[in-house]
Amino acid sequence: MWYGKAHVFYPEASEDRCTAALLMEVDPVGLVRGRGNKKDDSFRLKQYVNDKPYVCSSLLSTSLTKVFGSAISGKCQNPDLVEQIMPLEAKLAVLPARGGEAFLRSLFEPLGYELELERHALDSKFSDWGESPYFTVSLKNSTTLKELLTHLYVLIPVLDNDKHYFVGDDEVEKLLRKGDGWLEDHPAKDTITRRYLKHKKSLVRIALDRLVEEDAEDEGAQDTTQEPSSVPAVEETISLNEQRLKDVLQVLKENGAKKILDLGCGEGNLLRLLLRDKSFEKIVGIDVSYRSIEIVAKRLRLKDLLARDRNRIELLHGSLMYRDQRLAGYDAAAVVEVIEHLDPPRLAAFERVVFECARPETVVVTTPNSEYNVLFETLPVGKLRHDDHRFEWSRQEFEAWCQQLCKRFKYEVELKTVGPVDNTVGSPTQMGVFRR
């Protein structure tokens, strides 16, 4: 390779465990004289003064495709091994995280990785200089080798926020090809796309449009027969649904839930995130609309999933008004923007089905905060956010409902906010996390 050499060592290799160590020996002179982007004059000494010879960067991504090309492309003499789930660990000795620990975690944790981080000081001899953007990172996940290498290939240069070569139209195709099956659902999709394409607006726009088009194709013939969207139009301007799902996912992970119920799964947005996270072992979505169940099955491509993922998820047609033995034995239940669609007299039946009969260890309930409605400029006074909402509660009303549930069914509740918080009216969505 024009920028140096890559060496692969095997410190251990047995039937139980194998370690492959990739050592990059970067040639600084070769890097300067190579095929980099010479048009960048923002820092004229950048070609000579940089950290590329010493850290994980796009140089490593390129090397992965060179030395582990068959693995990253899914080629093997035994095809079954390509799809074999294994407990894998990747250790990156010096990884730049230009965005800090929070950004580093936001890239890998949604993909199911457990992270162990050691942040390095800027200079060990001068502690007052503070911390550097460099980490030693250990990533652990039960996945395929192909998926692990693909995630590293895309996300390492995203963390570095730079590339050692010119970024043109072909990089869009690389990103879409390597991101197929996971990037379209990633919470940081936009940021990943921008950084991977070196913030080139025209390329970023093309890539994001392609991702949206491919996602729309998955939904098939929903144009005329799809159920009404569960996302109120007034909430779209603040991306509230995305934030809501992210917060619910975080609560489920923090509580160690492995078997999850999505009660009133609707369009399947939460199910897609749950399916992406390998830490969730069993996922069940249930909805009263059989048409919604059909749509979700198409959106998730259930027929095309690998057997290991297909066995993790199940879709059920059923009502939350009637006791259902199929809902028993789960760690957690998510009830995201559901209760406000129920007629108030029917809430009692819902409460018994969830908190008395299904009785999971954790129940996460979200619902609109009616006090926040005054901040939606397009929402007329006194009107609910969605035509199908039967009610919308204030913070006091929601808290009172939560407390009576705890008293009746022996749960404890923690109240949380979701979305931007106003000092007067609170947040647009309110959340109750019930623990048995």
Short mmCIF file of C-alpha atoms in Angstrom, two decimals:
data_model
loop_
_atom_site.label_atom_id
_atom_site.label_comp_id
_atom_site.label_asym_id
_atom_site.label_seq_id
_atom_site.Cartn_x
_atom_site.Cartn_y
_atom_site.Cartn_z
CA MET A 1 0.00 0.00 0.00
CA TRP A 2 1.33 3.40 -0.98
CA TYR A 3 1.09 4.83 2.56
CA GLY A 4 2.95 1.98 4.26
CA LYS A 5 2.70 -1.67 5.24
CA ALA A 6 0.18 -3.75 7.17
CA HIS A 7 1.30 -6.74 9.21
CA VAL A 8 -0.99 -9.39 10.72
CA PHE A 9 0.12 -11.45 13.73
CA TYR A 10 -1.67 -14.24 15.57
CA PRO A 11 -0.60 -14.07 19.25
CA GLU A 12 -2.98 -16.94 20.03
CA ALA A 13 -4.78 -19.46 17.90
CA SER A 14 -6.61 -22.42 19.38
CA GLU A 15 -9.94 -24.17 18.99
CA ASP A 16 -11.44 -21.96 21.70
CA ARG A 17 -9.93 -18.58 20.93
CA CYS A 18 -8.10 -16.80 18.13
CA THR A 19 -6.55 -13.33 18.18
CA ALA A 20 -5.55 -11.50 15.01
CA ALA A 21 -3.42 -8.39 15.56
CA LEU A 22 -3.22 -5.88 12.71
CA LEU A 23 -0.18 -3.58 12.90
CA MET A 24 -0.08 -0.52 10.68
CA GLU A 25 3.40 0.72 9.73
CA VAL A 26 2.67 4.10 8.15
CA ASP A 27 5.25 5.78 5.95
CA PRO A 28 4.88 9.56 6.59
CA VAL A 29 6.72 10.43 3.37
CA GLY A 30 4.60 8.00 1.36
CA LEU A 31 1.51 9.49 2.95
CA VAL A 32 2.50 13.00 1.80
CA ARG A 33 3.38 11.88 -1.72
CA GLY A 34 0.39 9.58 -2.03
CA ARG A 35 -3.08 10.05 -3.45
CA GLY A 36 -4.41 12.35 -0.73
CA ASN A 37 -6.55 15.43 -1.35
CA LYS A 38 -3.98 18.09 -2.27
CA LYS A 39 -6.66 20.77 -2.66
CA ASP A 40 -7.01 21.33 1.08
CA ASP A 41 -4.97 24.46 1.86
CA SER A 42 -6.63 25.26 5.17
CA PHE A 43 -3.44 24.20 6.94
CA ARG A 44 -0.41 24.05 4.65
CA LEU A 45 1.65 21.91 7.02
CA LYS A 46 -1.19 19.44 7.53
CA GLN A 47 0.45 16.85 5.28
CA TYR A 48 3.50 16.87 7.54
CA VAL A 49 2.07 17.69 10.97
CA ASN A 50 -0.72 15.25 11.79
CA ASP A 51 -1.46 12.16 13.85
CA LYS A 52 -2.10 9.75 10.95
CA PRO A 53 1.00 7.58 11.54
CA TYR A 54 0.01 6.98 15.15
CA VAL A 55 -3.78 6.55 15.39
CA CYS A 56 -6.65 4.54 13.95
CA SER A 57 -7.98 6.40 10.92
CA SER A 58 -9.19 5.88 7.37
CA LEU A 59 -5.79 4.28 6.78
CA LEU A 60 -6.91 1.43 9.03
CA SER A 61 -10.27 1.17 7.24
CA THR A 62 -8.47 0.78 3.92
CA SER A 63 -6.13 -1.80 5.41
CA LEU A 64 -9.07 -3.82 6.75
CA THR A 65 -10.38 -4.24 3.21
CA LYS A 66 -6.91 -5.24 1.98
CA VAL A 67 -5.91 -7.81 4.58
CA PHE A 68 -9.36 -9.06 5.65
CA GLY A 69 -11.07 -8.58 2.31
CA SER A 70 -12.76 -11.99 2.16
CA ALA A 71 -14.14 -11.62 5.70
CA ILE A 72 -15.53 -8.12 5.19
CA SER A 73 -17.14 -9.14 1.89
CA GLY A 74 -18.61 -12.33 3.36
CA LYS A 75 -16.65 -14.81 1.28
CA CYS A 76 -15.73 -18.17 2.77
CA GLN A 77 -15.28 -21.76 1.64
CA ASN A 78 -17.85 -22.67 4.29
CA PRO A 79 -20.79 -20.24 3.72
CA ASP A 80 -22.34 -21.13 7.09
CA LEU A 81 -19.40 -19.52 8.88
CA VAL A 82 -20.20 -16.14 7.31
CA GLU A 83 -23.47 -15.95 9.24
CA GLN A 84 -22.17 -17.54 12.43
CA ILE A 85 -22.70 -15.41 15.53
CA MET A 86 -19.62 -15.33 17.73
CA PRO A 87 -18.57 -13.44 20.86
CA LEU A 88 -16.16 -10.99 19.25
CA GLU A 89 -13.92 -8.31 20.69
CA ALA A 90 -12.04 -5.57 18.86
CA LYS A 91 -9.41 -3.52 20.67
CA LEU A 92 -8.32 -0.24 19.10
CA ALA A 93 -5.11 0.98 20.72
CA VAL A 94 -5.31 4.69 19.88
CA LEU A 95 -8.64 5.80 18.48
CA PRO A 96 -9.36 9.50 17.94
CA ALA A 97 -12.85 10.44 19.05
CA ARG A 98 -13.34 13.98 17.85
CA GLY A 99 -16.58 14.53 19.71
CA GLY A 100 -15.62 12.87 22.98
CA GLU A 101 -16.78 9.81 24.85
CA ALA A 102 -20.49 10.55 24.42
CA PHE A 103 -20.13 10.67 20.63
CA LEU A 104 -18.03 7.49 20.64
CA ARG A 105 -20.73 5.65 22.58
CA SER A 106 -23.51 7.07 20.41
CA LEU A 107 -21.96 5.36 17.38
CA PHE A 108 -21.38 1.87 18.73
CA GLU A 109 -23.92 1.29 21.51
CA PRO A 110 -26.98 1.44 19.21
CA LEU A 111 -25.37 -1.44 17.29
CA GLY A 112 -25.24 -3.58 20.44
CA TYR A 113 -21.61 -3.12 21.47
CA GLU A 114 -20.33 -3.00 25.02
CA LEU A 115 -17.52 -0.48 25.38
CA GLU A 116 -14.53 -0.28 27.71
CA LEU A 117 -12.74 3.05 27.38
CA GLU A 118 -9.43 4.46 28.55
CA ARG A 119 -8.91 8.11 27.72
CA HIS A 120 -5.34 9.31 27.28
CA ALA A 121 -3.90 12.52 28.64
CA LEU A 122 -2.62 15.07 26.15
CA ASP A 123 0.81 14.71 27.76
CA SER A 124 1.44 12.51 30.79
CA LYS A 125 4.19 14.88 31.94
CA PHE A 126 1.92 17.94 31.88
CA SER A 127 -1.35 16.99 33.57
CA ASP A 128 -2.64 20.57 33.51
CA TRP A 129 -2.82 20.34 29.70
CA GLY A 130 -5.89 18.15 30.18
CA GLU A 131 -7.18 15.15 28.25
CA SER A 132 -6.64 14.35 24.61
CA PRO A 133 -9.30 13.17 22.13
CA TYR A 134 -7.61 9.75 22.01
CA PHE A 135 -8.97 6.57 23.57
CA THR A 136 -8.00 2.95 23.91
CA VAL A 137 -11.27 1.22 23.11
CA SER A 138 -12.47 -2.35 23.60
CA LEU A 139 -15.64 -3.27 21.71
CA LYS A 140 -17.53 -6.45 22.60
CA ASN A 141 -20.54 -7.88 20.82
CA SER A 142 -22.03 -11.19 19.77
CA THR A 143 -22.25 -10.76 16.01
CA THR A 144 -20.75 -11.95 12.75
CA LEU A 145 -17.17 -11.15 11.79
CA LYS A 146 -18.45 -9.46 8.64
CA GLU A 147 -20.67 -7.09 10.64
CA LEU A 148 -17.89 -6.22 13.08
CA LEU A 149 -15.40 -5.38 10.33
CA THR A 150 -18.03 -3.43 8.38
CA HIS A 151 -18.93 -1.31 11.40
CA LEU A 152 -15.23 -0.57 12.02
CA TYR A 153 -14.66 0.27 8.35
CA VAL A 154 -17.37 2.94 8.37
CA LEU A 155 -17.16 4.34 11.89
CA ILE A 156 -13.39 4.71 12.42
CA PRO A 157 -13.04 7.55 9.87
CA VAL A 158 -16.31 9.02 11.20
CA LEU A 159 -14.72 9.30 14.64
CA ASP A 160 -11.55 10.76 13.15
CA ASN A 161 -13.68 13.17 11.10
CA ASP A 162 -11.16 13.01 8.26
CA LYS A 163 -9.88 10.85 5.41
CA HIS A 164 -6.48 10.42 3.87
CA TYR A 165 -7.76 10.44 0.29
CA PHE A 166 -10.00 12.46 -1.97
CA VAL A 167 -13.72 11.90 -1.37
CA GLY A 168 -15.77 11.71 -4.56
CA ASP A 169 -19.02 10.21 -5.82
CA ASP A 170 -17.76 6.66 -5.37
CA GLU A 171 -17.64 7.21 -1.60
CA VAL A 172 -21.43 7.48 -1.56
CA GLU A 173 -21.69 4.01 -3.05
CA LYS A 174 -19.16 2.66 -0.55
CA LEU A 175 -21.11 4.10 2.36
CA LEU A 176 -24.46 2.77 1.16
CA ARG A 177 -22.97 -0.64 0.44
CA LYS A 178 -21.19 -0.97 3.76
CA GLY A 179 -24.09 0.61 5.66
CA ASP A 180 -26.75 -1.63 4.15
CA GLY A 181 -28.94 -3.15 6.83
CA TRP A 182 -27.91 -0.90 9.73
CA LEU A 183 -27.14 2.69 8.74
CA GLU A 184 -30.69 3.60 7.74
CA ASP A 185 -31.89 2.82 11.28
CA HIS A 186 -28.95 4.29 13.19
CA PRO A 187 -29.89 7.25 15.46
CA ALA A 188 -26.72 9.08 14.32
CA LYS A 189 -27.32 8.38 10.61
CA ASP A 190 -27.05 12.03 9.55
CA THR A 191 -23.83 12.66 11.48
CA ILE A 192 -22.25 9.44 10.24
CA THR A 193 -23.08 10.37 6.65
CA ARG A 194 -21.72 13.91 6.95
CA ARG A 195 -18.44 12.90 8.55
CA TYR A 196 -17.86 9.87 6.31
CA LEU A 197 -18.25 12.11 3.25
CA LYS A 198 -16.03 14.87 4.72
CA HIS A 199 -18.98 17.28 5.02
CA LYS A 200 -19.34 17.62 1.25
CA LYS A 201 -22.90 18.89 1.09
CA SER A 202 -23.75 17.63 -2.38
CA LEU A 203 -22.58 14.08 -1.58
CA VAL A 204 -24.24 14.11 1.84
CA ARG A 205 -27.53 15.16 0.30
CA ILE A 206 -27.35 12.39 -2.29
CA ALA A 207 -26.52 9.74 0.32
CA LEU A 208 -29.27 10.78 2.72
CA ASP A 209 -31.81 10.95 -0.10
CA ARG A 210 -30.81 7.44 -1.20
CA LEU A 211 -31.21 6.15 2.36
CA VAL A 212 -34.69 7.66 2.57
CA GLU A 213 -35.66 6.21 -0.81
CA GLU A 214 -34.47 2.73 0.15
CA ASP A 215 -36.34 2.96 3.42
CA ALA A 216 -39.48 4.03 1.59
CA GLU A 217 -39.18 1.09 -0.80
CA ASP A 218 -39.17 -1.24 2.19
CA GLU A 219 -42.61 -0.03 3.13
CA GLY A 220 -44.04 -1.37 -0.12
CA ALA A 221 -47.61 -0.49 -1.00
CA GLN A 222 -48.36 1.68 2.00
CA ASP A 223 -49.35 4.72 -0.05
CA THR A 224 -53.10 4.18 0.03
CA THR A 225 -53.67 1.51 2.65
CA GLN A 226 -51.29 2.39 5.48
CA GLU A 227 -52.74 3.20 8.86
CA PRO A 228 -52.61 6.91 9.82
CA SER A 229 -49.20 7.98 11.03
CA SER A 230 -48.77 7.79 14.78
CA VAL A 231 -46.49 10.85 14.72
CA PRO A 232 -48.50 14.08 15.12
CA ALA A 233 -47.51 16.63 12.48
CA VAL A 234 -46.93 19.32 15.11
CA GLU A 235 -44.22 17.17 16.70
CA GLU A 236 -42.21 16.58 13.53
CA THR A 237 -40.48 19.98 13.67
CA ILE A 238 -38.66 19.03 16.88
CA SER A 239 -37.93 15.39 15.90
CA LEU A 240 -39.77 14.32 19.04
CA ASN A 241 -40.54 10.80 17.89
CA GLU A 242 -36.84 10.05 17.32
CA GLN A 243 -35.94 11.41 20.75
CA ARG A 244 -38.78 9.47 22.37
CA LEU A 245 -37.68 6.14 20.89
CA LYS A 246 -34.06 6.80 21.82
CA ASP A 247 -35.04 7.51 25.43
CA VAL A 248 -37.24 4.42 25.66
CA LEU A 249 -34.43 2.27 24.26
CA GLN A 250 -32.01 3.71 26.81
CA VAL A 251 -34.36 2.96 29.71
CA LEU A 252 -34.80 -0.63 28.56
CA LYS A 253 -31.03 -1.12 28.35
CA GLU A 254 -30.40 0.56 31.72
CA ASN A 255 -32.85 -1.84 33.35
CA GLY A 256 -31.12 -4.87 31.85
CA ALA A 257 -34.21 -6.08 29.98
CA LYS A 258 -33.62 -8.94 27.53
CA LYS A 259 -37.18 -9.93 26.60
CA ILE A 260 -39.27 -6.97 25.43
CA LEU A 261 -42.93 -6.33 24.63
CA ASP A 262 -43.83 -3.43 22.34
CA LEU A 263 -47.50 -2.93 23.17
CA GLY A 264 -49.30 -1.07 20.40
CA CYS A 265 -46.31 -1.36 18.06
CA GLY A 266 -47.99 0.64 15.27
CA GLU A 267 -45.58 1.32 12.42
CA GLY A 268 -42.79 -0.69 14.06
CA ASN A 269 -40.31 2.16 14.65
CA LEU A 270 -39.32 0.93 18.09
CA LEU A 271 -39.19 -2.68 16.89
CA ARG A 272 -36.59 -1.73 14.28
CA LEU A 273 -34.33 -0.23 16.95
CA LEU A 274 -34.82 -3.20 19.26
CA LEU A 275 -34.01 -5.66 16.48
CA ARG A 276 -30.81 -3.77 15.69
CA ASP A 277 -29.58 -4.13 19.27
CA LYS A 278 -28.27 -7.65 19.79
CA SER A 279 -28.59 -7.35 23.60
CA PHE A 280 -32.36 -7.91 23.27
CA GLU A 281 -32.93 -11.64 23.03
CA LYS A 282 -36.70 -11.75 22.45
CA ILE A 283 -38.85 -8.99 20.96
CA VAL A 284 -42.62 -9.12 20.59
CA GLY A 285 -44.76 -6.48 18.93
CA ILE A 286 -48.53 -6.51 19.31
CA ASP A 287 -51.15 -4.29 17.71
CA VAL A 288 -54.92 -4.29 17.37
CA SER A 289 -54.64 -3.46 13.65
CA TYR A 290 -53.86 -6.50 11.55
CA ARG A 291 -52.96 -4.17 8.68
CA SER A 292 -50.30 -2.57 10.89
CA ILE A 293 -48.86 -6.00 11.62
CA GLU A 294 -48.62 -6.72 7.87
CA ILE A 295 -46.92 -3.38 7.24
CA VAL A 296 -44.41 -3.92 10.04
CA ALA A 297 -43.54 -7.36 8.68
CA LYS A 298 -42.74 -5.78 5.31
CA ARG A 299 -40.79 -2.88 6.78
CA LEU A 300 -38.65 -5.21 8.87
CA ARG A 301 -38.23 -7.62 5.96
CA LEU A 302 -39.01 -10.53 8.26
CA LYS A 303 -38.91 -13.02 5.41
CA ASP A 304 -35.38 -11.93 4.50
CA LEU A 305 -33.91 -11.85 7.99
CA LEU A 306 -31.22 -14.29 8.99
CA ALA A 307 -32.56 -17.14 11.08
CA ARG A 308 -30.86 -15.81 14.23
CA ASP A 309 -32.72 -12.49 13.94
CA ARG A 310 -35.99 -13.99 12.71
CA ASN A 311 -36.13 -16.15 15.82
CA ARG A 312 -35.69 -13.08 18.05
CA ILE A 313 -38.80 -11.24 16.90
CA GLU A 314 -42.50 -12.09 16.81
CA LEU A 315 -45.52 -10.06 15.71
CA LEU A 316 -48.90 -10.66 17.35
CA HIS A 317 -52.36 -9.47 16.43
CA GLY A 318 -54.26 -8.71 19.60
CA SER A 319 -56.03 -6.17 21.76
CA LEU A 320 -54.73 -4.60 24.96
CA MET A 321 -58.26 -4.70 26.32
CA TYR A 322 -58.28 -8.46 26.95
CA ARG A 323 -56.12 -10.75 29.05
CA ASP A 324 -53.57 -12.48 26.85
CA GLN A 325 -51.35 -15.26 28.16
CA ARG A 326 -48.92 -14.67 25.30
CA LEU A 327 -47.78 -11.47 27.03
CA ALA A 328 -46.65 -13.12 30.25
CA GLY A 329 -43.03 -13.75 31.20
CA TYR A 330 -41.30 -10.70 29.72
CA ASP A 331 -38.72 -8.46 31.35
CA ALA A 332 -40.13 -5.19 30.10
CA ALA A 333 -43.01 -3.65 28.17
CA ALA A 334 -42.89 -0.44 26.16
CA VAL A 335 -46.16 1.48 25.79
CA VAL A 336 -45.13 4.37 23.55
CA GLU A 337 -47.83 6.96 22.76
CA VAL A 338 -50.63 4.42 23.16
CA ILE A 339 -52.80 5.26 26.16
CA GLU A 340 -54.02 8.59 24.72
CA HIS A 341 -55.63 6.61 21.86
CA LEU A 342 -57.83 4.71 24.32
CA ASP A 343 -61.23 5.89 25.47
CA PRO A 344 -60.92 6.81 29.18
CA PRO A 345 -63.51 4.21 30.29
CA ARG A 346 -61.34 1.51 28.68
CA LEU A 347 -58.17 2.46 30.52
CA ALA A 348 -59.07 0.22 33.45
CA ALA A 349 -59.07 -2.87 31.21
CA PHE A 350 -55.71 -1.85 29.72
CA GLU A 351 -54.25 -1.36 33.21
CA ARG A 352 -55.20 -4.87 34.32
CA VAL A 353 -53.92 -6.48 31.11
CA VAL A 354 -50.50 -4.87 31.47
CA PHE A 355 -49.88 -4.42 35.19
CA GLU A 356 -51.84 -7.35 36.63
CA CYS A 357 -51.80 -10.07 33.98
CA ALA A 358 -48.65 -9.54 31.85
CA ARG A 359 -46.87 -8.01 34.85
CA PRO A 360 -43.37 -7.42 33.44
CA GLU A 361 -40.57 -6.27 35.71
CA THR A 362 -40.43 -2.89 33.96
CA VAL A 363 -43.09 -0.92 32.09
CA VAL A 364 -42.20 2.24 30.16
CA VAL A 365 -45.16 4.48 29.31
CA THR A 366 -44.96 7.69 27.28
CA THR A 367 -47.80 10.11 26.54
CA PRO A 368 -48.15 13.76 25.47
CA ASN A 369 -47.95 16.55 28.04
CA SER A 370 -50.98 18.73 27.27
CA GLU A 371 -49.42 21.77 28.96
CA TYR A 372 -46.75 21.90 26.24
CA ASN A 373 -49.34 22.28 23.47
CA VAL A 374 -49.34 26.09 23.79
CA LEU A 375 -45.82 26.11 22.34
CA PHE A 376 -46.91 24.48 19.07
CA GLU A 377 -47.67 27.47 16.87
CA THR A 378 -49.68 25.45 14.32
CA LEU A 379 -51.90 23.80 16.95
CA PRO A 380 -55.17 25.68 17.63
CA VAL A 381 -56.01 26.35 21.26
CA GLY A 382 -57.87 23.45 22.85
CA LYS A 383 -57.16 21.03 19.98
CA LEU A 384 -55.37 17.71 20.58
CA ARG A 385 -52.15 16.90 18.71
CA HIS A 386 -53.62 13.97 16.76
CA ASP A 387 -57.12 13.39 15.45
CA ASP A 388 -57.18 9.94 17.06
CA HIS A 389 -56.20 11.12 20.55
CA ARG A 390 -59.02 10.66 23.04
CA PHE A 391 -57.32 12.77 25.72
CA GLU A 392 -54.03 14.41 26.59
CA TRP A 393 -52.98 14.76 30.22
CA SER A 394 -51.22 17.50 32.12
CA ARG A 395 -48.18 16.57 34.21
CA GLN A 396 -50.29 16.51 37.36
CA GLU A 397 -52.92 14.26 35.77
CA PHE A 398 -50.29 11.83 34.47
CA GLU A 399 -48.54 11.67 37.84
CA ALA A 400 -51.84 10.98 39.60
CA TRP A 401 -52.58 8.14 37.17
CA CYS A 402 -49.10 6.67 37.71
CA GLN A 403 -49.37 6.80 41.48
CA GLN A 404 -52.71 5.01 41.58
CA LEU A 405 -51.28 2.27 39.35
CA CYS A 406 -48.37 1.82 41.74
CA LYS A 407 -50.71 1.58 44.71
CA ARG A 408 -52.99 -0.98 43.03
CA PHE A 409 -50.39 -3.21 41.35
CA LYS A 410 -47.35 -2.88 43.66
CA TYR A 411 -45.03 -0.97 41.33
CA GLU A 412 -42.79 2.04 41.85
CA VAL A 413 -42.64 4.80 39.24
CA GLU A 414 -39.99 7.25 38.11
CA LEU A 415 -41.25 10.22 36.09
CA LYS A 416 -39.04 11.51 33.26
CA THR A 417 -39.13 14.20 30.60
CA VAL A 418 -38.69 13.62 26.88
CA GLY A 419 -37.73 16.39 24.48
CA PRO A 420 -36.89 20.05 25.08
CA VAL A 421 -37.94 21.24 28.55
CA ASP A 422 -39.65 24.60 29.04
CA ASN A 423 -39.36 26.12 32.50
CA THR A 424 -43.09 26.81 32.63
CA VAL A 425 -44.88 23.99 30.80
CA GLY A 426 -42.32 21.17 31.00
CA SER A 427 -41.46 18.79 28.15
CA PRO A 428 -43.62 17.80 25.15
CA THR A 429 -43.67 14.13 26.18
CA GLN A 430 -43.86 12.72 29.68
CA MET A 431 -42.58 9.26 30.61
CA GLY A 432 -43.33 6.93 33.49
CA VAL A 433 -40.87 4.13 34.21
CA PHE A 434 -42.63 1.55 36.38
CA ARG A 435 -40.55 -1.02 38.24
CA ARG A 436 -42.13 -3.95 40.05
#
